[in-house]
Amino acid sequence: ADAAAPDAVAQLDWADLQARVAACTLCPELARSRNHTVFGTGDPGARWMFIGEAPGAEEDRRGEPFVGRAGQLLDRMLAALGMDRGQGVYIANILKCRPPNNRDPRPEEAHACRPYLDRQIALVRPRVLVALGRVAAQNLLDTAEPLGRLRGRILDYRGTPLVVTYHPAYLLRKPQDKRKAWDDLCLARRAVQ
Ligand code: URA
């Protein structure tokens, strides 16, 4: 797939960006298999922006990010930070379409979709980005470093502080790592203040 004409996308306002994503066919397989694109949701003036991997089955059905079990855990993490989806945070994904059978995003798919995410970041202008999980982190940072070496530090994505932490779906399987995830969020909170 070609990239989503990055120069043109970088000029779009929220409404036109949303319409562009909803009509996107840059990745033919994803455009065929999806039920809904999942644009992103939250406070357009948010200080925090959480970035996941890609929609799952439930998100693809509803057109909303993080609405399955992992999303419920994410909502509890947000509540612990004093936020909810209406206030303080914007939530998006590396890919706006669900990969069939939740396979990993292909590099060319992530590349094609990136201008949409970059425009969302530019419109929100968050003080901190939080990458949820290995796929989001490795994509944003263009690295193959394992998550364990990326988390726990304040990194940078194109001038915005970036903190990497575990994906909530992983934390559902490994609740013993919730403590480290909370440490990561506290680190991100320092970047926000
Ligand atoms: N997992 C993700 O990474 N993103 C979603 O939107 C849902 C589950």
mmCIF file with all atom_site columns, C-alpha atoms and ligand atoms in Angstrom:
data_model
loop_
_atom_site.group_PDB
_atom_site.id
_atom_site.type_symbol
_atom_site.label_atom_id
_atom_site.label_alt_id
_atom_site.label_comp_id
_atom_site.label_asym_id
_atom_site.label_entity_id
_atom_site.label_seq_id
_atom_site.pdbx_PDB_ins_code
_atom_site.Cartn_x
_atom_site.Cartn_y
_atom_site.Cartn_z
_atom_site.occupancy
_atom_site.B_iso_or_equiv
_atom_site.pdbx_formal_charge
_atom_site.auth_seq_id
_atom_site.auth_comp_id
_atom_site.auth_asym_id
_atom_site.auth_atom_id
_atom_site.pdbx_PDB_model_num
ATOM   1   C CA . ALA A 1 1   ? 0.000   0.000   0.000  1.00 0.00 ? 1   ALA A CA 1
ATOM   2   C CA . ASP A 1 2   ? 1.172   3.530   -0.696 1.00 0.00 ? 2   ASP A CA 1
ATOM   3   C CA . ALA A 1 3   ? 1.297   6.012   2.132  1.00 0.00 ? 3   ALA A CA 1
ATOM   4   C CA . ALA A 1 4   ? -1.837  8.092   2.573  1.00 0.00 ? 4   ALA A CA 1
ATOM   5   C CA . ALA A 1 5   ? -0.533  11.082  0.565  1.00 0.00 ? 5   ALA A CA 1
ATOM   6   C CA . PRO A 1 6   ? 1.129   12.472  3.690  1.00 0.00 ? 6   PRO A CA 1
ATOM   7   C CA . ASP A 1 7   ? 1.304   16.088  2.558  1.00 0.00 ? 7   ASP A CA 1
ATOM   8   C CA . ALA A 1 8   ? -2.404  16.239  1.815  1.00 0.00 ? 8   ALA A CA 1
ATOM   9   C CA . VAL A 1 9   ? -3.402  14.418  5.010  1.00 0.00 ? 9   VAL A CA 1
ATOM   10  C CA . ALA A 1 10  ? -1.295  16.822  7.077  1.00 0.00 ? 10  ALA A CA 1
ATOM   11  C CA . GLN A 1 11  ? -3.639  19.659  6.031  1.00 0.00 ? 11  GLN A CA 1
ATOM   12  C CA . LEU A 1 12  ? -6.945  18.012  6.927  1.00 0.00 ? 12  LEU A CA 1
ATOM   13  C CA . ASP A 1 13  ? -9.195  19.158  9.760  1.00 0.00 ? 13  ASP A CA 1
ATOM   14  C CA . TRP A 1 14  ? -10.851 16.626  12.082 1.00 0.00 ? 14  TRP A CA 1
ATOM   15  C CA . ALA A 1 15  ? -13.957 16.148  9.968  1.00 0.00 ? 15  ALA A CA 1
ATOM   16  C CA . ASP A 1 16  ? -12.089 15.673  6.699  1.00 0.00 ? 16  ASP A CA 1
ATOM   17  C CA . LEU A 1 17  ? -9.502  13.425  8.337  1.00 0.00 ? 17  LEU A CA 1
ATOM   18  C CA . GLN A 1 18  ? -12.244 11.240  9.776  1.00 0.00 ? 18  GLN A CA 1
ATOM   19  C CA . ALA A 1 19  ? -13.982 11.044  6.394  1.00 0.00 ? 19  ALA A CA 1
ATOM   20  C CA . ARG A 1 20  ? -10.693 10.196  4.673  1.00 0.00 ? 20  ARG A CA 1
ATOM   21  C CA . VAL A 1 21  ? -10.028 7.327   7.075  1.00 0.00 ? 21  VAL A CA 1
ATOM   22  C CA . ALA A 1 22  ? -13.586 5.998   6.756  1.00 0.00 ? 22  ALA A CA 1
ATOM   23  C CA . ALA A 1 23  ? -13.181 5.805   2.968  1.00 0.00 ? 23  ALA A CA 1
ATOM   24  C CA . CYS A 1 24  ? -9.556  4.578   2.955  1.00 0.00 ? 24  CYS A CA 1
ATOM   25  C CA . THR A 1 25  ? -8.637  1.733   0.578  1.00 0.00 ? 25  THR A CA 1
ATOM   26  C CA . LEU A 1 26  ? -4.837  2.008   0.710  1.00 0.00 ? 26  LEU A CA 1
ATOM   27  C CA . CYS A 1 27  ? -4.551  -1.542  2.093  1.00 0.00 ? 27  CYS A CA 1
ATOM   28  C CA . PRO A 1 28  ? -6.835  -3.588  -0.184 1.00 0.00 ? 28  PRO A CA 1
ATOM   29  C CA . GLU A 1 29  ? -6.961  -6.649  2.080  1.00 0.00 ? 29  GLU A CA 1
ATOM   30  C CA . LEU A 1 30  ? -7.905  -4.621  5.163  1.00 0.00 ? 30  LEU A CA 1
ATOM   31  C CA . ALA A 1 31  ? -10.400 -2.504  3.255  1.00 0.00 ? 31  ALA A CA 1
ATOM   32  C CA . ARG A 1 32  ? -12.133 -5.697  2.109  1.00 0.00 ? 32  ARG A CA 1
ATOM   33  C CA . SER A 1 33  ? -12.124 -7.531  5.427  1.00 0.00 ? 33  SER A CA 1
ATOM   34  C CA . ARG A 1 34  ? -13.059 -4.739  7.833  1.00 0.00 ? 34  ARG A CA 1
ATOM   35  C CA . ASN A 1 35  ? -16.571 -3.963  9.031  1.00 0.00 ? 35  ASN A CA 1
ATOM   36  C CA . HIS A 1 36  ? -15.656 -0.501  10.305 1.00 0.00 ? 36  HIS A CA 1
ATOM   37  C CA . THR A 1 37  ? -12.592 1.656   10.363 1.00 0.00 ? 37  THR A CA 1
ATOM   38  C CA . VAL A 1 38  ? -11.649 2.650   13.909 1.00 0.00 ? 38  VAL A CA 1
ATOM   39  C CA . PHE A 1 39  ? -10.605 6.273   13.800 1.00 0.00 ? 39  PHE A CA 1
ATOM   40  C CA . GLY A 1 40  ? -9.895  7.008   17.437 1.00 0.00 ? 40  GLY A CA 1
ATOM   41  C CA . THR A 1 41  ? -11.788 8.653   20.250 1.00 0.00 ? 41  THR A CA 1
ATOM   42  C CA . GLY A 1 42  ? -11.403 11.030  23.143 1.00 0.00 ? 42  GLY A CA 1
ATOM   43  C CA . ASP A 1 43  ? -10.741 14.609  24.077 1.00 0.00 ? 43  ASP A CA 1
ATOM   44  C CA . PRO A 1 44  ? -9.394  16.610  21.103 1.00 0.00 ? 44  PRO A CA 1
ATOM   45  C CA . GLY A 1 45  ? -7.624  18.881  23.594 1.00 0.00 ? 45  GLY A CA 1
ATOM   46  C CA . ALA A 1 46  ? -6.099  15.983  25.540 1.00 0.00 ? 46  ALA A CA 1
ATOM   47  C CA . ARG A 1 47  ? -2.732  16.155  27.232 1.00 0.00 ? 47  ARG A CA 1
ATOM   48  C CA . TRP A 1 48  ? -2.358  12.385  26.985 1.00 0.00 ? 48  TRP A CA 1
ATOM   49  C CA . MET A 1 49  ? -2.582  10.248  23.869 1.00 0.00 ? 49  MET A CA 1
ATOM   50  C CA . PHE A 1 50  ? -2.603  6.456   24.105 1.00 0.00 ? 50  PHE A CA 1
ATOM   51  C CA . ILE A 1 51  ? -1.670  4.513   20.984 1.00 0.00 ? 51  ILE A CA 1
ATOM   52  C CA . GLY A 1 52  ? -2.534  0.849   20.582 1.00 0.00 ? 52  GLY A CA 1
ATOM   53  C CA . GLU A 1 53  ? -1.860  -1.636  17.843 1.00 0.00 ? 53  GLU A CA 1
ATOM   54  C CA . ALA A 1 54  ? -4.986  -2.194  15.763 1.00 0.00 ? 54  ALA A CA 1
ATOM   55  C CA . PRO A 1 55  ? -8.694  -2.826  16.227 1.00 0.00 ? 55  PRO A CA 1
ATOM   56  C CA . GLY A 1 56  ? -9.772  -6.287  17.351 1.00 0.00 ? 56  GLY A CA 1
ATOM   57  C CA . ALA A 1 57  ? -13.041 -8.026  16.570 1.00 0.00 ? 57  ALA A CA 1
ATOM   58  C CA . GLU A 1 58  ? -15.167 -5.989  18.981 1.00 0.00 ? 58  GLU A CA 1
ATOM   59  C CA . GLU A 1 59  ? -13.598 -2.691  17.879 1.00 0.00 ? 59  GLU A CA 1
ATOM   60  C CA . ASP A 1 60  ? -14.155 -3.617  14.225 1.00 0.00 ? 60  ASP A CA 1
ATOM   61  C CA . ARG A 1 61  ? -17.834 -4.300  14.987 1.00 0.00 ? 61  ARG A CA 1
ATOM   62  C CA . ARG A 1 62  ? -18.353 -1.029  16.838 1.00 0.00 ? 62  ARG A CA 1
ATOM   63  C CA . GLY A 1 63  ? -15.930 1.335   15.145 1.00 0.00 ? 63  GLY A CA 1
ATOM   64  C CA . GLU A 1 64  ? -14.481 2.367   18.528 1.00 0.00 ? 64  GLU A CA 1
ATOM   65  C CA . PRO A 1 65  ? -10.989 1.678   19.898 1.00 0.00 ? 65  PRO A CA 1
ATOM   66  C CA . PHE A 1 66  ? -10.420 -0.460  22.989 1.00 0.00 ? 66  PHE A CA 1
ATOM   67  C CA . VAL A 1 67  ? -13.991 -1.507  23.693 1.00 0.00 ? 67  VAL A CA 1
ATOM   68  C CA . GLY A 1 68  ? -13.257 -5.171  24.486 1.00 0.00 ? 68  GLY A CA 1
ATOM   69  C CA . ARG A 1 69  ? -11.821 -6.626  27.701 1.00 0.00 ? 69  ARG A CA 1
ATOM   70  C CA . ALA A 1 70  ? -8.451  -4.958  27.189 1.00 0.00 ? 70  ALA A CA 1
ATOM   71  C CA . GLY A 1 71  ? -10.285 -1.675  26.759 1.00 0.00 ? 71  GLY A CA 1
ATOM   72  C CA . GLN A 1 72  ? -12.049 -2.107  30.069 1.00 0.00 ? 72  GLN A CA 1
ATOM   73  C CA . LEU A 1 73  ? -8.667  -2.483  31.753 1.00 0.00 ? 73  LEU A CA 1
ATOM   74  C CA . LEU A 1 74  ? -7.430  0.578   29.878 1.00 0.00 ? 74  LEU A CA 1
ATOM   75  C CA . ASP A 1 75  ? -10.452 2.514   31.192 1.00 0.00 ? 75  ASP A CA 1
ATOM   76  C CA . ARG A 1 76  ? -9.517  1.508   34.746 1.00 0.00 ? 76  ARG A CA 1
ATOM   77  C CA . MET A 1 77  ? -5.940  2.682   34.150 1.00 0.00 ? 77  MET A CA 1
ATOM   78  C CA . LEU A 1 78  ? -7.276  6.005   32.849 1.00 0.00 ? 78  LEU A CA 1
ATOM   79  C CA . ALA A 1 79  ? -9.587  6.347   35.856 1.00 0.00 ? 79  ALA A CA 1
ATOM   80  C CA . ALA A 1 80  ? -6.619  5.780   38.177 1.00 0.00 ? 80  ALA A CA 1
ATOM   81  C CA . LEU A 1 81  ? -4.962  8.739   36.450 1.00 0.00 ? 81  LEU A CA 1
ATOM   82  C CA . GLY A 1 82  ? -8.098  10.858  36.887 1.00 0.00 ? 82  GLY A CA 1
ATOM   83  C CA . MET A 1 83  ? -9.179  10.716  33.252 1.00 0.00 ? 83  MET A CA 1
ATOM   84  C CA . ASP A 1 84  ? -11.835 9.183   31.088 1.00 0.00 ? 84  ASP A CA 1
ATOM   85  C CA . ARG A 1 85  ? -12.475 9.059   27.367 1.00 0.00 ? 85  ARG A CA 1
ATOM   86  C CA . GLY A 1 86  ? -14.296 12.369  27.510 1.00 0.00 ? 86  GLY A CA 1
ATOM   87  C CA . GLN A 1 87  ? -11.581 14.231  29.322 1.00 0.00 ? 87  GLN A CA 1
ATOM   88  C CA . GLY A 1 88  ? -7.816  14.394  29.292 1.00 0.00 ? 88  GLY A CA 1
ATOM   89  C CA . VAL A 1 89  ? -7.040  11.576  26.896 1.00 0.00 ? 89  VAL A CA 1
ATOM   90  C CA . TYR A 1 90  ? -7.230  10.678  23.234 1.00 0.00 ? 90  TYR A CA 1
ATOM   91  C CA . ILE A 1 91  ? -7.037  7.010   22.166 1.00 0.00 ? 91  ILE A CA 1
ATOM   92  C CA . ALA A 1 92  ? -5.918  5.813   18.751 1.00 0.00 ? 92  ALA A CA 1
ATOM   93  C CA . ASN A 1 93  ? -4.170  2.905   17.074 1.00 0.00 ? 93  ASN A CA 1
ATOM   94  C CA . ILE A 1 94  ? -1.281  2.343   14.680 1.00 0.00 ? 94  ILE A CA 1
ATOM   95  C CA . LEU A 1 95  ? -3.764  0.779   12.236 1.00 0.00 ? 95  LEU A CA 1
ATOM   96  C CA . LYS A 1 96  ? -7.301  2.032   11.669 1.00 0.00 ? 96  LYS A CA 1
ATOM   97  C CA . CYS A 1 97  ? -8.454  -1.340  10.302 1.00 0.00 ? 97  CYS A CA 1
ATOM   98  C CA . ARG A 1 98  ? -8.566  -4.765  11.927 1.00 0.00 ? 98  ARG A CA 1
ATOM   99  C CA . PRO A 1 99  ? -6.067  -7.203  10.426 1.00 0.00 ? 99  PRO A CA 1
ATOM   100 C CA . PRO A 1 100 ? -7.736  -10.533 9.591  1.00 0.00 ? 100 PRO A CA 1
ATOM   101 C CA . ASN A 1 101 ? -7.592  -12.905 12.578 1.00 0.00 ? 101 ASN A CA 1
ATOM   102 C CA . ASN A 1 102 ? -5.771  -10.175 14.515 1.00 0.00 ? 102 ASN A CA 1
ATOM   103 C CA . ARG A 1 103 ? -2.520  -10.928 12.742 1.00 0.00 ? 103 ARG A CA 1
ATOM   104 C CA . ASP A 1 104 ? 0.295   -8.418  13.304 1.00 0.00 ? 104 ASP A CA 1
ATOM   105 C CA . PRO A 1 105 ? 0.109   -5.290  11.154 1.00 0.00 ? 105 PRO A CA 1
ATOM   106 C CA . ARG A 1 106 ? 2.341   -5.586  8.095  1.00 0.00 ? 106 ARG A CA 1
ATOM   107 C CA . PRO A 1 107 ? 5.074   -2.945  7.808  1.00 0.00 ? 107 PRO A CA 1
ATOM   108 C CA . GLU A 1 108 ? 3.540   -1.555  4.622  1.00 0.00 ? 108 GLU A CA 1
ATOM   109 C CA . GLU A 1 109 ? 0.135   -1.288  6.325  1.00 0.00 ? 109 GLU A CA 1
ATOM   110 C CA . ALA A 1 110 ? 1.573   0.597   9.278  1.00 0.00 ? 110 ALA A CA 1
ATOM   111 C CA . HIS A 1 111 ? 3.453   2.826   6.837  1.00 0.00 ? 111 HIS A CA 1
ATOM   112 C CA . ALA A 1 112 ? 0.332   3.528   4.800  1.00 0.00 ? 112 ALA A CA 1
ATOM   113 C CA . CYS A 1 113 ? -1.716  4.374   7.894  1.00 0.00 ? 113 CYS A CA 1
ATOM   114 C CA . ARG A 1 114 ? 0.907   6.506   9.674  1.00 0.00 ? 114 ARG A CA 1
ATOM   115 C CA . PRO A 1 115 ? -0.044  9.885   8.144  1.00 0.00 ? 115 PRO A CA 1
ATOM   116 C CA . TYR A 1 116 ? -3.494  9.553   9.736  1.00 0.00 ? 116 TYR A CA 1
ATOM   117 C CA . LEU A 1 117 ? -1.999  8.982   13.177 1.00 0.00 ? 117 LEU A CA 1
ATOM   118 C CA . ASP A 1 118 ? 0.526   11.761  12.668 1.00 0.00 ? 118 ASP A CA 1
ATOM   119 C CA . ARG A 1 119 ? -2.295  14.144  11.772 1.00 0.00 ? 119 ARG A CA 1
ATOM   120 C CA . GLN A 1 120 ? -4.224  13.101  14.888 1.00 0.00 ? 120 GLN A CA 1
ATOM   121 C CA . ILE A 1 121 ? -1.122  13.814  16.981 1.00 0.00 ? 121 ILE A CA 1
ATOM   122 C CA . ALA A 1 122 ? -0.685  17.185  15.278 1.00 0.00 ? 122 ALA A CA 1
ATOM   123 C CA . LEU A 1 123 ? -4.333  18.132  15.892 1.00 0.00 ? 123 LEU A CA 1
ATOM   124 C CA . VAL A 1 124 ? -4.394  17.027  19.545 1.00 0.00 ? 124 VAL A CA 1
ATOM   125 C CA . ARG A 1 125 ? -0.865  18.212  20.379 1.00 0.00 ? 125 ARG A CA 1
ATOM   126 C CA . PRO A 1 126 ? -0.636  15.974  23.468 1.00 0.00 ? 126 PRO A CA 1
ATOM   127 C CA . ARG A 1 127 ? 2.064   16.524  26.047 1.00 0.00 ? 127 ARG A CA 1
ATOM   128 C CA . VAL A 1 128 ? 2.804   12.812  26.165 1.00 0.00 ? 128 VAL A CA 1
ATOM   129 C CA . LEU A 1 129 ? 2.273   9.754   23.992 1.00 0.00 ? 129 LEU A CA 1
ATOM   130 C CA . VAL A 1 130 ? 1.859   6.327   25.577 1.00 0.00 ? 130 VAL A CA 1
ATOM   131 C CA . ALA A 1 131 ? 2.557   3.379   23.281 1.00 0.00 ? 131 ALA A CA 1
ATOM   132 C CA . LEU A 1 132 ? 0.622   0.309   24.387 1.00 0.00 ? 132 LEU A CA 1
ATOM   133 C CA . GLY A 1 133 ? 2.574   -2.846  23.707 1.00 0.00 ? 133 GLY A CA 1
ATOM   134 C CA . ARG A 1 134 ? 5.402   -4.043  21.522 1.00 0.00 ? 134 ARG A CA 1
ATOM   135 C CA . VAL A 1 135 ? 3.818   -3.507  18.135 1.00 0.00 ? 135 VAL A CA 1
ATOM   136 C CA . ALA A 1 136 ? 2.846   0.110   18.768 1.00 0.00 ? 136 ALA A CA 1
ATOM   137 C CA . ALA A 1 137 ? 6.205   0.891   20.363 1.00 0.00 ? 137 ALA A CA 1
ATOM   138 C CA . GLN A 1 138 ? 8.344   -0.759  17.700 1.00 0.00 ? 138 GLN A CA 1
ATOM   139 C CA . ASN A 1 139 ? 6.318   0.874   14.938 1.00 0.00 ? 139 ASN A CA 1
ATOM   140 C CA . LEU A 1 140 ? 6.506   4.375   16.368 1.00 0.00 ? 140 LEU A CA 1
ATOM   141 C CA . LEU A 1 141 ? 10.178  4.123   17.210 1.00 0.00 ? 141 LEU A CA 1
ATOM   142 C CA . ASP A 1 142 ? 11.125  2.174   14.075 1.00 0.00 ? 142 ASP A CA 1
ATOM   143 C CA . THR A 1 143 ? 13.097  -0.304  16.117 1.00 0.00 ? 143 THR A CA 1
ATOM   144 C CA . ALA A 1 144 ? 13.226  -4.040  16.800 1.00 0.00 ? 144 ALA A CA 1
ATOM   145 C CA . GLU A 1 145 ? 14.225  -3.536  20.451 1.00 0.00 ? 145 GLU A CA 1
ATOM   146 C CA . PRO A 1 146 ? 12.128  -5.664  22.794 1.00 0.00 ? 146 PRO A CA 1
ATOM   147 C CA . LEU A 1 147 ? 9.468   -3.939  24.862 1.00 0.00 ? 147 LEU A CA 1
ATOM   148 C CA . GLY A 1 148 ? 11.368  -4.683  28.059 1.00 0.00 ? 148 GLY A CA 1
ATOM   149 C CA . ARG A 1 149 ? 14.158  -2.390  26.894 1.00 0.00 ? 149 ARG A CA 1
ATOM   150 C CA . LEU A 1 150 ? 11.848  0.361   25.623 1.00 0.00 ? 150 LEU A CA 1
ATOM   151 C CA . ARG A 1 151 ? 9.592   0.748   28.651 1.00 0.00 ? 151 ARG A CA 1
ATOM   152 C CA . GLY A 1 152 ? 10.568  2.608   31.795 1.00 0.00 ? 152 GLY A CA 1
ATOM   153 C CA . ARG A 1 153 ? 12.118  5.583   29.978 1.00 0.00 ? 153 ARG A CA 1
ATOM   154 C CA . ILE A 1 154 ? 10.966  8.814   28.423 1.00 0.00 ? 154 ILE A CA 1
ATOM   155 C CA . LEU A 1 155 ? 11.595  8.525   24.685 1.00 0.00 ? 155 LEU A CA 1
ATOM   156 C CA . ASP A 1 156 ? 10.657  10.837  21.835 1.00 0.00 ? 156 ASP A CA 1
ATOM   157 C CA . TYR A 1 157 ? 8.365   10.597  18.848 1.00 0.00 ? 157 TYR A CA 1
ATOM   158 C CA . ARG A 1 158 ? 8.937   13.507  16.471 1.00 0.00 ? 158 ARG A CA 1
ATOM   159 C CA . GLY A 1 159 ? 9.308   16.013  19.265 1.00 0.00 ? 159 GLY A CA 1
ATOM   160 C CA . THR A 1 160 ? 6.657   14.651  21.647 1.00 0.00 ? 160 THR A CA 1
ATOM   161 C CA . PRO A 1 161 ? 7.701   12.698  24.767 1.00 0.00 ? 161 PRO A CA 1
ATOM   162 C CA . LEU A 1 162 ? 6.817   9.015   24.391 1.00 0.00 ? 162 LEU A CA 1
ATOM   163 C CA . VAL A 1 163 ? 6.493   6.398   27.114 1.00 0.00 ? 163 VAL A CA 1
ATOM   164 C CA . VAL A 1 164 ? 6.168   2.726   26.252 1.00 0.00 ? 164 VAL A CA 1
ATOM   165 C CA . THR A 1 165 ? 4.254   0.320   28.448 1.00 0.00 ? 165 THR A CA 1
ATOM   166 C CA . TYR A 1 166 ? 2.602   -3.078  28.352 1.00 0.00 ? 166 TYR A CA 1
ATOM   167 C CA . HIS A 1 167 ? -0.520  -3.622  26.293 1.00 0.00 ? 167 HIS A CA 1
ATOM   168 C CA . PRO A 1 168 ? -3.597  -4.047  28.503 1.00 0.00 ? 168 PRO A CA 1
ATOM   169 C CA . ALA A 1 169 ? -4.372  -7.373  26.766 1.00 0.00 ? 169 ALA A CA 1
ATOM   170 C CA . TYR A 1 170 ? -0.965  -8.603  27.949 1.00 0.00 ? 170 TYR A CA 1
ATOM   171 C CA . LEU A 1 171 ? -1.665  -7.338  31.458 1.00 0.00 ? 171 LEU A CA 1
ATOM   172 C CA . LEU A 1 172 ? -4.874  -9.379  31.536 1.00 0.00 ? 172 LEU A CA 1
ATOM   173 C CA . ARG A 1 173 ? -2.700  -12.468 30.984 1.00 0.00 ? 173 ARG A CA 1
ATOM   174 C CA . LYS A 1 174 ? 0.149   -11.286 33.228 1.00 0.00 ? 174 LYS A CA 1
ATOM   175 C CA . PRO A 1 175 ? -1.391  -9.234  36.036 1.00 0.00 ? 175 PRO A CA 1
ATOM   176 C CA . GLN A 1 176 ? 1.888   -9.438  37.938 1.00 0.00 ? 176 GLN A CA 1
ATOM   177 C CA . ASP A 1 177 ? 3.282   -6.865  35.472 1.00 0.00 ? 177 ASP A CA 1
ATOM   178 C CA . LYS A 1 178 ? 0.575   -4.283  36.312 1.00 0.00 ? 178 LYS A CA 1
ATOM   179 C CA . ARG A 1 179 ? 2.887   -2.737  38.866 1.00 0.00 ? 179 ARG A CA 1
ATOM   180 C CA . LYS A 1 180 ? 5.511   -2.009  36.210 1.00 0.00 ? 180 LYS A CA 1
ATOM   181 C CA . ALA A 1 181 ? 2.819   -0.623  33.903 1.00 0.00 ? 181 ALA A CA 1
ATOM   182 C CA . TRP A 1 182 ? 1.711   1.725   36.662 1.00 0.00 ? 182 TRP A CA 1
ATOM   183 C CA . ASP A 1 183 ? 5.322   2.856   37.118 1.00 0.00 ? 183 ASP A CA 1
ATOM   184 C CA . ASP A 1 184 ? 5.410   3.655   33.372 1.00 0.00 ? 184 ASP A CA 1
ATOM   185 C CA . LEU A 1 185 ? 2.222   5.709   33.636 1.00 0.00 ? 185 LEU A CA 1
ATOM   186 C CA . CYS A 1 186 ? 3.623   7.620   36.598 1.00 0.00 ? 186 CYS A CA 1
ATOM   187 C CA . LEU A 1 187 ? 6.695   8.377   34.498 1.00 0.00 ? 187 LEU A CA 1
ATOM   188 C CA . ALA A 1 188 ? 4.424   9.631   31.705 1.00 0.00 ? 188 ALA A CA 1
ATOM   189 C CA . ARG A 1 189 ? 2.520   11.767  34.203 1.00 0.00 ? 189 ARG A CA 1
ATOM   190 C CA . ARG A 1 190 ? 5.748   13.554  35.030 1.00 0.00 ? 190 ARG A CA 1
ATOM   191 C CA . ALA A 1 191 ? 6.156   14.431  31.363 1.00 0.00 ? 191 ALA A CA 1
ATOM   192 C CA . VAL A 1 192 ? 2.610   15.845  31.321 1.00 0.00 ? 192 VAL A CA 1
ATOM   193 C CA . GLN A 1 193 ? 3.015   18.160  34.288 1.00 0.00 ? 193 GLN A CA 1
HETATM 194 N N1 . URA B 2 .   ? -6.086  -3.646  21.044 1.00 0.00 ? 1   URA B N1 1
HETATM 195 C C1 . URA B 2 .   ? -5.530  -2.571  20.460 1.00 0.00 ? 1   URA B C1 1
HETATM 196 O O1 . URA B 2 .   ? -4.321  -2.474  20.344 1.00 0.00 ? 1   URA B O1 1
HETATM 197 N N2 . URA B 2 .   ? -6.335  -1.607  20.017 1.00 0.00 ? 1   URA B N2 1
HETATM 198 C C2 . URA B 2 .   ? -7.657  -1.646  20.130 1.00 0.00 ? 1   URA B C2 1
HETATM 199 O O2 . URA B 2 .   ? -8.325  -0.700  19.717 1.00 0.00 ? 1   URA B O2 1
HETATM 200 C C3 . URA B 2 .   ? -8.220  -2.776  20.759 1.00 0.00 ? 1   URA B C3 1
HETATM 201 C C4 . URA B 2 .   ? -7.419  -3.760  21.205 1.00 0.00 ? 1   URA B C4 1
#
